Amino acid sequence: MKMQQHEPGTVTGGAGSISLTNAVAMGTGVMIGAGIFALTGQIAGLAGPLFPLSFVLGAVVTMFSAYSYIVMSNAWPSSGGIAMILTKAYGPGAVAAAASVLMALSMVINESLVARTFSTYALRPFGIQDGPLVPVIAVALIVMAYLVNVSGNRSVGLWSVVMSAVKIGGIALFGIAALWAGGMESWPVEARFSEDGLTGFAASVALSILAFKGFTTITNSGGEITNPRRNVGRTILISIGICTIVYLLVALAVGSALTPAQIQQARDYALAEAAQPVLGRAGFYLTVVLAMVATASGLIASVFAVSRMLTMLTEMKMIPHSHFGLPGGIRSHMLIYTVVIAGVLTVLFDLGRIASLGAFFYLVMDMVVHWGVWRNLRHQIGARSWVILSALALDAAVLAAFTLFKWRSDHLIVIVALVTVLVALLAQRLYLGRFVSAHAGEDPAEHHRHS
C-alpha cells in the first residue's frame, strides 16, 4: 500500500487518528478546565445567587450556536475547521481571515485564563494569591503543554482521556458530596440578582458561553476525527451535555456552601473555598488537585487545537508566516508561537480581563460565522434558517448586554477589544491585498510547495 505523503505543517496523526472518545475528552477537557475553575466565581459575581441559571442559559445559547458548526463540519470535515467554515462562507478574504484570527486569539486567551487558574489553585494551600509566583507557575504549565503536544496526536488523545475521566468523576463527586453535606436549605432564594441587576446577569451569560466554547476544539480537529461526518456532531452534543450537567451540579454546590459575597471574594478559587466548609480540609486539598488536573488537561487540548487552526490559516495564505530561523515545518512553528503569546498574556493580564477579552472576541467571531452560513451557504448544505438566525440573535443580545455592562465598569477593556477587532480586519485587508498583488498569475500549487 502506498504511504501517504504529508506536507509541512500537517498534523502528525492524520485523518481518523482521534476516536470519538478522545474527541469528547478533548472537548470536555477545554470546557471544564476553563468553565468550572476559572469562571465560576466571575459568573457568580455578575449574576448573584441565581448564577446556576446563567450556566443553563449559556448552554442553551451554545446549543443554537453549535448548529452552524455541526452542519458545516458534516459537509466539509476539516482540521482547522473554523477557518474552513469562514472561507466557505466568505471566500479567502479579509473577513474570513480576520474572524479566524479573532477565534485564534480567543483560544490563546483561554489558554492564559486556564494557566493562571492552575497557578492560583496550586498556590492556594500556601495562602499565596498574588505575586510573581502566579505567572511563573502559569508559564511553566504552558511550556509543559507544549512538550506534550509536540509528541503527537496519540499522546494528546491518551492524556485527554485519562485526565478528563479523573476530573469529571472527581468534580461530580465533589458536587454531590457538597450538596449532600450542605443541603439546599441555605440557598439564598430571597435574593434574585446581584447588585448589578438584570444587566449583570445578562453579562454573566457571556462568560457562561465562554465556558462552553471548548466545543470549537472539536470542530478545529474535525478532519482528524474517526468518521467525521457522523462523529463531529455527536462529539459536540455529547460534550456540551456532559459539561452542562457538571456545571449545574457544581454551581448548586458552591451556591449552597458560600454566600454571594464569599463567592465574589474568592472568585479566582471559588470551588476550593466552597469545599472547605462542607468537606473539611481534605475536601479543600482534593478540590485543589482536581483544579490542577482540569486546567492542565484543558490547556493541552487548547494548544492542540489552536496550533492546527493557525497552521491551516498559514497554508491557506490567510495570515503571514516567518520561520525566524526555527527548524521544522509550519505546524511546529505555530505551536511555539501559540505558547509564547499565551505566556505573554498570562504575565500581563489578570483573570477578569482575560475572560472579558475572550468573551468579546468569541462572540464577534461566532456572529460572523452564523451570518456567513445563513447568507451564503444555508441552501447548499440544507441548514435550517430559523436555528441559525436564533443563534445570531442570541449572540447579539448577549454581546450587547456584556458590552454595556463592561463599558460602565471597565470601559478600557471594551476599547481594547474594539481596537483589536478593527486592527485585525485592517491588517488582514492590507496583507491579503499585497499578497494577491505580489502573486497574481502564479500557480497556487507553487505557493503551497513553498509553505
GROMACS .gro file of C-alpha atoms in nm:
model
  451
    1MET     CA    1   0.000   0.000   0.000
    2LYS     CA    2   0.131   0.343  -0.090
    3MET     CA    3   0.239   0.556   0.202
    4GLN     CA    4   0.062   0.890   0.241
    5GLN     CA    5   0.283   1.195   0.197
    6HIS     CA    6   0.242   1.489   0.433
    7GLU     CA    7   0.306   1.849   0.353
    8PRO     CA    8   0.497   2.056   0.606
    9GLY     CA    9   0.270   2.174   0.878
   10THR     CA   10   0.021   1.891   0.860
   11VAL     CA   11  -0.063   1.708   1.179
   12THR     CA   12   0.132   1.402   1.269
   13GLY     CA   13  -0.158   1.171   1.336
   14GLY     CA   14  -0.353   1.221   1.013
   15ALA     CA   15  -0.717   1.154   0.928
   16GLY     CA   16  -0.900   0.925   1.165
   17SER     CA   17  -0.633   0.945   1.436
   18ILE     CA   18  -0.875   1.077   1.704
   19SER     CA   19  -1.154   0.847   1.818
   20LEU     CA   20  -1.499   0.959   1.934
   21THR     CA   21  -1.396   0.900   2.296
   22ASN     CA   22  -1.076   1.101   2.257
   23ALA     CA   23  -1.260   1.384   2.083
   24VAL     CA   24  -1.521   1.404   2.363
   25ALA     CA   25  -1.236   1.404   2.617
   26MET     CA   26  -1.068   1.693   2.434
   27GLY     CA   27  -1.389   1.897   2.413
   28THR     CA   28  -1.487   1.846   2.776
   29GLY     CA   29  -1.124   1.898   2.877
   30VAL     CA   30  -1.118   2.250   2.739
   31MET     CA   31  -1.466   2.342   2.861
   32ILE     CA   32  -1.444   2.209   3.214
   33GLY     CA   33  -1.091   2.334   3.261
   34ALA     CA   34  -1.199   2.693   3.194
   35GLY     CA   35  -1.567   2.688   3.286
   36ILE     CA   36  -1.568   2.543   3.632
   37PHE     CA   37  -1.246   2.661   3.789
   38ALA     CA   38  -1.165   2.980   3.601
   39LEU     CA   39  -1.511   3.128   3.552
   40THR     CA   40  -1.747   3.010   3.829
   41GLY     CA   41  -1.652   3.292   4.065
   42GLN     CA   42  -1.655   3.552   3.787
   43ILE     CA   43  -2.003   3.442   3.673
   44ALA     CA   44  -2.141   3.429   4.028
   45GLY     CA   45  -2.014   3.781   4.094
   46LEU     CA   46  -2.213   3.915   3.799
   47ALA     CA   47  -2.526   3.701   3.828
   48GLY     CA   48  -2.579   3.679   4.204
   49PRO     CA   49  -2.743   3.381   4.378
   50LEU     CA   50  -2.914   3.268   4.059
   51PHE     CA   51  -2.581   3.212   3.885
   52PRO     CA   52  -2.653   2.840   3.814
   53LEU     CA   53  -2.924   2.965   3.578
   54SER     CA   54  -2.654   3.157   3.390
   55PHE     CA   55  -2.483   2.826   3.307
   56VAL     CA   56  -2.813   2.683   3.184
   57LEU     CA   57  -2.877   2.981   2.956
   58GLY     CA   58  -2.517   2.965   2.837
   59ALA     CA   59  -2.574   2.602   2.739
   60VAL     CA   60  -2.892   2.693   2.550
   61VAL     CA   61  -2.716   2.966   2.350
   62THR     CA   62  -2.424   2.730   2.283
   63MET     CA   63  -2.657   2.457   2.154
   64PHE     CA   64  -2.803   2.700   1.900
   65SER     CA   65  -2.455   2.822   1.806
   66ALA     CA   66  -2.322   2.469   1.765
   67TYR     CA   67  -2.570   2.402   1.484
   68SER     CA   68  -2.381   2.611   1.228
   69TYR     CA   69  -2.054   2.436   1.310
   70ILE     CA   70  -2.210   2.090   1.301
   71VAL     CA   71  -2.380   2.129   0.962
   72MET     CA   72  -2.066   2.281   0.813
   73SER     CA   73  -1.842   2.010   0.957
   74ASN     CA   74  -2.078   1.744   0.826
   75ALA     CA   75  -2.048   1.893   0.478
   76TRP     CA   76  -1.673   1.966   0.487
   77PRO     CA   77  -1.492   1.797   0.779
   78SER     CA   78  -1.151   1.957   0.814
   79SER     CA   79  -0.871   2.022   1.063
   80GLY     CA   80  -0.873   2.394   1.142
   81GLY     CA   81  -1.248   2.371   1.078
   82ILE     CA   82  -1.347   2.725   1.177
   83ALA     CA   83  -1.110   2.870   0.918
   84MET     CA   84  -1.267   2.634   0.666
   85ILE     CA   85  -1.619   2.746   0.763
   86LEU     CA   86  -1.532   3.113   0.729
   87THR     CA   87  -1.355   3.060   0.398
   88LYS     CA   88  -1.651   2.867   0.256
   89ALA     CA   89  -1.888   3.140   0.375
   90TYR     CA   90  -1.693   3.450   0.273
   91GLY     CA   91  -1.413   3.333   0.043
   92PRO     CA   92  -1.042   3.363   0.130
   93GLY     CA   93  -1.063   3.734   0.202
   94ALA     CA   94  -1.017   3.979   0.487
   95VAL     CA   95  -1.346   3.898   0.665
   96ALA     CA   96  -1.275   3.527   0.688
   97ALA     CA   97  -0.912   3.586   0.783
   98ALA     CA   98  -0.989   3.850   1.048
   99ALA     CA   99  -1.265   3.641   1.207
  100SER     CA  100  -1.033   3.339   1.210
  101VAL     CA  101  -0.766   3.546   1.382
  102LEU     CA  102  -1.020   3.657   1.644
  103MET     CA  103  -1.109   3.294   1.708
  104ALA     CA  104  -0.744   3.203   1.742
  105LEU     CA  105  -0.694   3.496   1.980
  106SER     CA  106  -0.989   3.390   2.194
  107MET     CA  107  -0.842   3.040   2.215
  108VAL     CA  108  -0.497   3.170   2.311
  109ILE     CA  109  -0.662   3.398   2.568
  110ASN     CA  110  -0.840   3.091   2.703
  111GLU     CA  111  -0.502   2.923   2.745
  112SER     CA  112  -0.383   3.219   2.953
  113LEU     CA  113  -0.703   3.209   3.158
  114VAL     CA  114  -0.666   2.839   3.232
  115ALA     CA  115  -0.293   2.864   3.307
  116ARG     CA  116  -0.344   3.143   3.561
  117THR     CA  117  -0.627   2.945   3.720
  118PHE     CA  118  -0.397   2.644   3.756
  119SER     CA  119  -0.140   2.863   3.927
  120THR     CA  120  -0.398   3.027   4.155
  121TYR     CA  121  -0.525   2.692   4.281
  122ALA     CA  122  -0.175   2.544   4.311
  123LEU     CA  123  -0.067   2.830   4.538
  124ARG     CA  124  -0.390   2.846   4.743
  125PRO     CA  125  -0.279   2.585   5.007
  126PHE     CA  126   0.018   2.812   5.083
  127GLY     CA  127  -0.200   3.121   5.125
  128ILE     CA  128  -0.049   3.290   4.818
  129GLN     CA  129  -0.296   3.479   4.598
  130ASP     CA  130  -0.077   3.729   4.413
  131GLY     CA  131   0.287   3.795   4.339
  132PRO     CA  132   0.542   3.676   4.084
  133LEU     CA  133   0.485   3.306   4.151
  134VAL     CA  134   0.141   3.318   3.989
  135PRO     CA  135   0.264   3.399   3.634
  136VAL     CA  136   0.581   3.192   3.678
  137ILE     CA  137   0.391   2.872   3.753
  138ALA     CA  138   0.134   2.953   3.482
  139VAL     CA  139   0.405   2.994   3.219
  140ALA     CA  140   0.568   2.668   3.333
  141LEU     CA  141   0.236   2.489   3.272
  142ILE     CA  142   0.215   2.639   2.922
  143VAL     CA  143   0.563   2.506   2.847
  144MET     CA  144   0.456   2.161   2.971
  145ALA     CA  145   0.151   2.173   2.742
  146TYR     CA  146   0.383   2.248   2.450
  147LEU     CA  147   0.604   1.948   2.531
  148VAL     CA  148   0.303   1.714   2.542
  149ASN     CA  149   0.174   1.848   2.210
  150VAL     CA  150   0.499   1.802   2.021
  151SER     CA  151   0.479   1.430   2.099
  152GLY     CA  152   0.182   1.395   1.855
  153ASN     CA  153  -0.192   1.322   1.843
  154ARG     CA  154  -0.177   0.984   2.014
  155SER     CA  155  -0.019   1.130   2.327
  156VAL     CA  156  -0.263   1.421   2.333
  157GLY     CA  157  -0.561   1.188   2.292
  158LEU     CA  158  -0.447   0.944   2.563
  159TRP     CA  159  -0.363   1.227   2.802
  160SER     CA  160  -0.703   1.390   2.741
  161VAL     CA  161  -0.896   1.068   2.806
  162VAL     CA  162  -0.718   0.992   3.131
  163MET     CA  163  -0.730   1.347   3.264
  164SER     CA  164  -1.093   1.401   3.163
  165ALA     CA  165  -1.206   1.078   3.329
  166VAL     CA  166  -1.029   1.174   3.652
  167LYS     CA  167  -1.155   1.529   3.668
  168ILE     CA  168  -1.515   1.471   3.555
  169GLY     CA  169  -1.556   1.190   3.808
  170GLY     CA  170  -1.385   1.390   4.080
  171ILE     CA  171  -1.577   1.711   4.015
  172ALA     CA  172  -1.909   1.523   4.005
  173LEU     CA  173  -1.826   1.359   4.339
  174PHE     CA  174  -1.734   1.699   4.481
  175GLY     CA  175  -2.067   1.845   4.374
  176ILE     CA  176  -2.269   1.553   4.510
  177ALA     CA  177  -2.078   1.546   4.838
  178ALA     CA  178  -2.102   1.922   4.886
  179LEU     CA  179  -2.477   1.922   4.820
  180TRP     CA  180  -2.524   1.623   5.049
  181ALA     CA  181  -2.328   1.787   5.332
  182GLY     CA  182  -2.451   2.142   5.289
  183GLY     CA  183  -2.801   2.082   5.161
  184MET     CA  184  -3.012   2.330   4.969
  185GLU     CA  185  -3.177   2.493   5.268
  186SER     CA  186  -2.903   2.754   5.286
  187TRP     CA  187  -2.962   2.868   4.929
  188PRO     CA  188  -3.040   3.245   4.938
  189VAL     CA  189  -3.366   3.227   4.742
  190GLU     CA  190  -3.478   3.571   4.858
  191ALA     CA  191  -3.207   3.742   4.653
  192ARG     CA  192  -3.272   3.719   4.281
  193PHE     CA  193  -2.985   3.906   4.122
  194SER     CA  194  -2.659   4.065   4.226
  195GLU     CA  195  -2.635   4.440   4.287
  196ASP     CA  196  -2.571   4.474   3.913
  197GLY     CA  197  -2.927   4.363   3.843
  198LEU     CA  198  -3.056   4.218   3.519
  199THR     CA  199  -2.772   4.375   3.317
  200GLY     CA  200  -2.515   4.199   3.532
  201PHE     CA  201  -2.698   3.870   3.496
  202ALA     CA  202  -2.715   3.909   3.118
  203ALA     CA  203  -2.344   3.990   3.113
  204SER     CA  204  -2.273   3.675   3.313
  205VAL     CA  205  -2.425   3.468   3.034
  206ALA     CA  206  -2.144   3.591   2.806
  207LEU     CA  207  -1.889   3.433   3.040
  208SER     CA  208  -2.103   3.120   3.064
  209ILE     CA  209  -2.091   3.093   2.684
  210LEU     CA  210  -1.714   3.132   2.705
  211ALA     CA  211  -1.714   2.836   2.943
  212PHE     CA  212  -1.872   2.622   2.668
  213LYS     CA  213  -1.664   2.747   2.373
  214GLY     CA  214  -1.435   2.445   2.402
  215PHE     CA  215  -1.667   2.264   2.161
  216THR     CA  216  -1.486   2.453   1.885
  217THR     CA  217  -1.180   2.244   1.972
  218ILE     CA  218  -1.370   1.952   1.823
  219THR     CA  219  -1.454   2.150   1.507
  220ASN     CA  220  -1.092   2.254   1.464
  221SER     CA  221  -0.981   1.890   1.472
  222GLY     CA  222  -1.268   1.760   1.257
  223GLY     CA  223  -1.051   1.620   0.979
  224GLU     CA  224  -0.863   1.402   1.228
  225ILE     CA  225  -1.169   1.251   1.400
  226THR     CA  226  -1.275   0.900   1.301
  227ASN     CA  227  -1.577   0.907   1.065
  228PRO     CA  228  -1.605   1.288   1.099
  229ARG     CA  229  -1.935   1.336   0.916
  230ARG     CA  230  -2.102   1.127   1.183
  231ASN     CA  231  -1.885   1.184   1.488
  232VAL     CA  232  -1.813   1.558   1.486
  233GLY     CA  233  -2.175   1.648   1.560
  234ARG     CA  234  -2.214   1.366   1.810
  235THR     CA  235  -1.896   1.471   1.987
  236ILE     CA  236  -2.007   1.834   2.015
  237LEU     CA  237  -2.351   1.748   2.154
  238ILE     CA  238  -2.218   1.490   2.399
  239SER     CA  239  -1.951   1.729   2.525
  240ILE     CA  240  -2.196   2.016   2.576
  241GLY     CA  241  -2.437   1.782   2.755
  242ILE     CA  242  -2.172   1.647   2.991
  243CYS     CA  243  -2.046   1.994   3.073
  244THR     CA  244  -2.395   2.131   3.137
  245ILE     CA  245  -2.462   1.861   3.396
  246VAL     CA  246  -2.124   1.910   3.565
  247TYR     CA  247  -2.152   2.290   3.565
  248LEU     CA  248  -2.501   2.288   3.712
  249LEU     CA  249  -2.410   2.033   3.980
  250VAL     CA  250  -2.104   2.227   4.092
  251ALA     CA  251  -2.279   2.567   4.075
  252LEU     CA  252  -2.552   2.440   4.307
  253ALA     CA  253  -2.289   2.301   4.544
  254VAL     CA  254  -2.093   2.628   4.552
  255GLY     CA  255  -2.409   2.834   4.597
  256SER     CA  256  -2.522   2.623   4.890
  257ALA     CA  257  -2.182   2.642   5.064
  258LEU     CA  258  -2.093   3.010   5.021
  259THR     CA  259  -2.276   3.340   5.032
  260PRO     CA  260  -2.265   3.560   4.720
  261ALA     CA  261  -2.019   3.791   4.895
  262GLN     CA  262  -1.789   3.499   4.979
  263ILE     CA  263  -1.803   3.372   4.620
  264GLN     CA  264  -1.714   3.718   4.490
  265GLN     CA  265  -1.423   3.749   4.734
  266ALA     CA  266  -1.289   3.407   4.633
  267ARG     CA  267  -1.380   3.440   4.265
  268ASP     CA  268  -1.043   3.308   4.141
  269TYR     CA  269  -1.059   2.992   4.357
  270ALA     CA  270  -1.431   2.961   4.440
  271LEU     CA  271  -1.451   2.580   4.431
  272ALA     CA  272  -1.168   2.531   4.680
  273GLU     CA  273  -1.326   2.787   4.910
  274ALA     CA  274  -1.664   2.614   4.884
  275ALA     CA  275  -1.518   2.269   4.961
  276GLN     CA  276  -1.371   2.359   5.299
  277PRO     CA  277  -1.691   2.444   5.495
  278VAL     CA  278  -1.876   2.127   5.397
  279LEU     CA  279  -1.598   1.875   5.326
  280GLY     CA  280  -1.324   1.993   5.559
  281ARG     CA  281  -0.957   2.041   5.489
  282ALA     CA  282  -0.934   1.713   5.298
  283GLY     CA  283  -1.207   1.833   5.062
  284PHE     CA  284  -1.019   2.158   5.013
  285TYR     CA  285  -0.700   1.978   4.908
  286LEU     CA  286  -0.893   1.738   4.685
  287THR     CA  287  -1.053   2.031   4.505
  288VAL     CA  288  -0.714   2.196   4.456
  289VAL     CA  289  -0.582   1.875   4.296
  290LEU     CA  290  -0.889   1.845   4.073
  291ALA     CA  291  -0.850   2.207   3.964
  292MET     CA  292  -0.489   2.146   3.868
  293VAL     CA  293  -0.580   1.831   3.674
  294ALA     CA  294  -0.871   2.002   3.497
  295THR     CA  295  -0.683   2.314   3.396
  296ALA     CA  296  -0.374   2.123   3.284
  297SER     CA  297  -0.572   1.893   3.055
  298GLY     CA  298  -0.776   2.186   2.923
  299LEU     CA  299  -0.463   2.376   2.834
  300ILE     CA  300  -0.313   2.079   2.650
  301ALA     CA  301  -0.628   2.032   2.442
  302SER     CA  302  -0.650   2.405   2.363
  303VAL     CA  303  -0.288   2.426   2.245
  304PHE     CA  304  -0.354   2.119   2.031
  305ALA     CA  305  -0.648   2.288   1.857
  306VAL     CA  306  -0.529   2.645   1.811
  307SER     CA  307  -0.193   2.541   1.663
  308ARG     CA  308  -0.376   2.337   1.398
  309MET     CA  309  -0.609   2.623   1.319
  310LEU     CA  310  -0.317   2.863   1.274
  311THR     CA  311  -0.139   2.606   1.059
  312MET     CA  312  -0.437   2.586   0.828
  313LEU     CA  313  -0.463   2.966   0.805
  314THR     CA  314  -0.095   2.984   0.715
  315GLU     CA  315  -0.118   2.713   0.450
  316MET     CA  316  -0.422   2.888   0.303
  317LYS     CA  317  -0.211   3.207   0.283
  318MET     CA  318  -0.461   3.393   0.503
  319ILE     CA  319  -0.204   3.503   0.762
  320PRO     CA  320   0.166   3.586   0.721
  321HIS     CA  321   0.432   3.349   0.845
  322SER     CA  322   0.800   3.377   0.923
  323HIS     CA  323   1.031   3.093   1.028
  324PHE     CA  324   1.254   3.328   1.235
  325GLY     CA  325   1.533   3.080   1.172
  326LEU     CA  326   1.349   2.799   1.352
  327PRO     CA  327   1.384   2.440   1.226
  328GLY     CA  328   1.086   2.227   1.126
  329GLY     CA  329   0.761   2.299   0.946
  330ILE     CA  330   0.473   2.539   0.994
  331ARG     CA  331   0.298   2.315   1.245
  332SER     CA  332   0.594   2.315   1.486
  333HIS     CA  333   0.634   2.691   1.447
  334MET     CA  334   0.268   2.754   1.527
  335LEU     CA  335   0.297   2.551   1.846
  336ILE     CA  336   0.583   2.773   1.955
  337TYR     CA  337   0.409   3.098   1.860
  338THR     CA  338   0.090   2.987   2.037
  339VAL     CA  339   0.257   2.914   2.369
  340VAL     CA  340   0.473   3.229   2.352
  341ILE     CA  341   0.169   3.455   2.302
  342ALA     CA  342  -0.024   3.271   2.574
  343GLY     CA  343   0.270   3.312   2.809
  344VAL     CA  344   0.292   3.687   2.746
  345LEU     CA  345  -0.083   3.734   2.808
  346THR     CA  346  -0.056   3.526   3.124
  347VAL     CA  347   0.207   3.760   3.264
  348LEU     CA  348   0.035   4.086   3.162
  349PHE     CA  349  -0.336   4.036   3.247
  350ASP     CA  350  -0.548   3.921   3.542
  351LEU     CA  351  -0.824   3.661   3.521
  352GLY     CA  352  -1.113   3.906   3.494
  353ARG     CA  353  -0.977   4.099   3.198
  354ILE     CA  354  -0.854   3.785   3.023
  355ALA     CA  355  -1.203   3.638   3.046
  356SER     CA  356  -1.366   3.958   2.919
  357LEU     CA  357  -1.142   3.980   2.611
  358GLY     CA  358  -1.205   3.613   2.535
  359ALA     CA  359  -1.581   3.665   2.553
  360PHE     CA  360  -1.573   3.969   2.322
  361PHE     CA  361  -1.361   3.801   2.055
  362TYR     CA  362  -1.553   3.474   2.063
  363LEU     CA  363  -1.899   3.631   2.036
  364VAL     CA  364  -1.796   3.856   1.747
  365MET     CA  365  -1.641   3.563   1.559
  366ASP     CA  366  -1.944   3.346   1.632
  367MET     CA  367  -2.181   3.604   1.486
  368VAL     CA  368  -1.966   3.633   1.173
  369VAL     CA  369  -1.987   3.255   1.130
  370HIS     CA  370  -2.366   3.246   1.165
  371TRP     CA  371  -2.420   3.538   0.927
  372GLY     CA  372  -2.195   3.386   0.662
  373VAL     CA  373  -2.353   3.042   0.683
  374TRP     CA  374  -2.706   3.182   0.674
  375ARG     CA  375  -2.645   3.430   0.393
  376ASN     CA  376  -2.426   3.225   0.160
  377LEU     CA  377  -2.444   2.854   0.239
  378ARG     CA  378  -2.773   2.756   0.402
  379HIS     CA  379  -2.931   2.629   0.079
  380GLN     CA  380  -2.618   2.444  -0.030
  381ILE     CA  381  -2.585   2.250   0.297
  382GLY     CA  382  -2.957   2.221   0.376
  383ALA     CA  383  -2.936   2.417   0.702
  384ARG     CA  384  -3.243   2.537   0.891
  385SER     CA  385  -3.261   2.915   0.871
  386TRP     CA  386  -3.454   2.965   1.194
  387VAL     CA  387  -3.190   2.787   1.402
  388ILE     CA  388  -2.906   2.996   1.257
  389LEU     CA  389  -3.098   3.323   1.293
  390SER     CA  390  -3.189   3.232   1.652
  391ALA     CA  391  -2.822   3.172   1.730
  392LEU     CA  392  -2.731   3.506   1.570
  393ALA     CA  393  -2.998   3.693   1.770
  394LEU     CA  394  -2.897   3.530   2.099
  395ASP     CA  395  -2.530   3.613   2.043
  396ALA     CA  396  -2.616   3.973   1.957
  397ALA     CA  397  -2.830   4.016   2.270
  398VAL     CA  398  -2.563   3.871   2.498
  399LEU     CA  399  -2.284   4.075   2.336
  400ALA     CA  400  -2.484   4.397   2.367
  401ALA     CA  401  -2.555   4.336   2.737
  402PHE     CA  402  -2.193   4.240   2.806
  403THR     CA  403  -2.059   4.546   2.623
  404LEU     CA  404  -2.296   4.780   2.809
  405PHE     CA  405  -2.202   4.630   3.144
  406LYS     CA  406  -1.828   4.640   3.076
  407TRP     CA  407  -1.846   4.996   2.942
  408ARG     CA  408  -1.988   5.102   3.279
  409SER     CA  409  -1.743   4.902   3.492
  410ASP     CA  410  -1.423   4.878   3.282
  411HIS     CA  411  -1.452   5.079   2.961
  412LEU     CA  412  -1.083   5.029   2.884
  413ILE     CA  413  -1.134   4.659   2.810
  414VAL     CA  414  -1.416   4.747   2.567
  415ILE     CA  415  -1.185   4.989   2.386
  416VAL     CA  416  -0.906   4.729   2.371
  417ALA     CA  417  -1.146   4.471   2.229
  418LEU     CA  418  -1.288   4.710   1.967
  419VAL     CA  419  -0.945   4.831   1.859
  420THR     CA  420  -0.819   4.474   1.830
  421VAL     CA  421  -1.112   4.375   1.608
  422LEU     CA  422  -1.058   4.676   1.381
  423VAL     CA  423  -0.681   4.623   1.366
  424ALA     CA  424  -0.729   4.255   1.278
  425LEU     CA  425  -0.962   4.346   0.992
  426LEU     CA  426  -0.739   4.627   0.861
  427ALA     CA  427  -0.420   4.420   0.888
  428GLN     CA  428  -0.579   4.131   0.700
  429ARG     CA  429  -0.700   4.362   0.424
  430LEU     CA  430  -0.351   4.505   0.382
  431TYR     CA  431  -0.177   4.166   0.394
  432LEU     CA  432  -0.416   3.988   0.160
  433GLY     CA  433  -0.415   4.282  -0.083
  434ARG     CA  434  -0.036   4.280  -0.104
  435PHE     CA  435  -0.024   3.900  -0.123
  436VAL     CA  436  -0.272   3.883  -0.409
  437SER     CA  437  -0.091   4.161  -0.596
  438ALA     CA  438   0.251   4.007  -0.542
  439HIS     CA  439   0.144   3.662  -0.660
  440ALA     CA  440  -0.108   3.748  -0.929
  441GLY     CA  441  -0.098   3.486  -1.202
  442GLU     CA  442   0.121   3.247  -1.005
  443ASP     CA  443   0.019   2.885  -0.975
  444PRO     CA  444  -0.143   2.829  -0.630
  445ALA     CA  445   0.021   2.489  -0.611
  446GLU     CA  446   0.356   2.663  -0.629
  447HIS     CA  447   0.269   2.866  -0.320
  448HIS     CA  448   0.181   2.552  -0.131
  449ARG     CA  449   0.513   2.390  -0.218
  450HIS     CA  450   0.695   2.687  -0.068
  451SER     CA  451   0.491   2.699   0.255
   0.00000   0.00000   0.00000
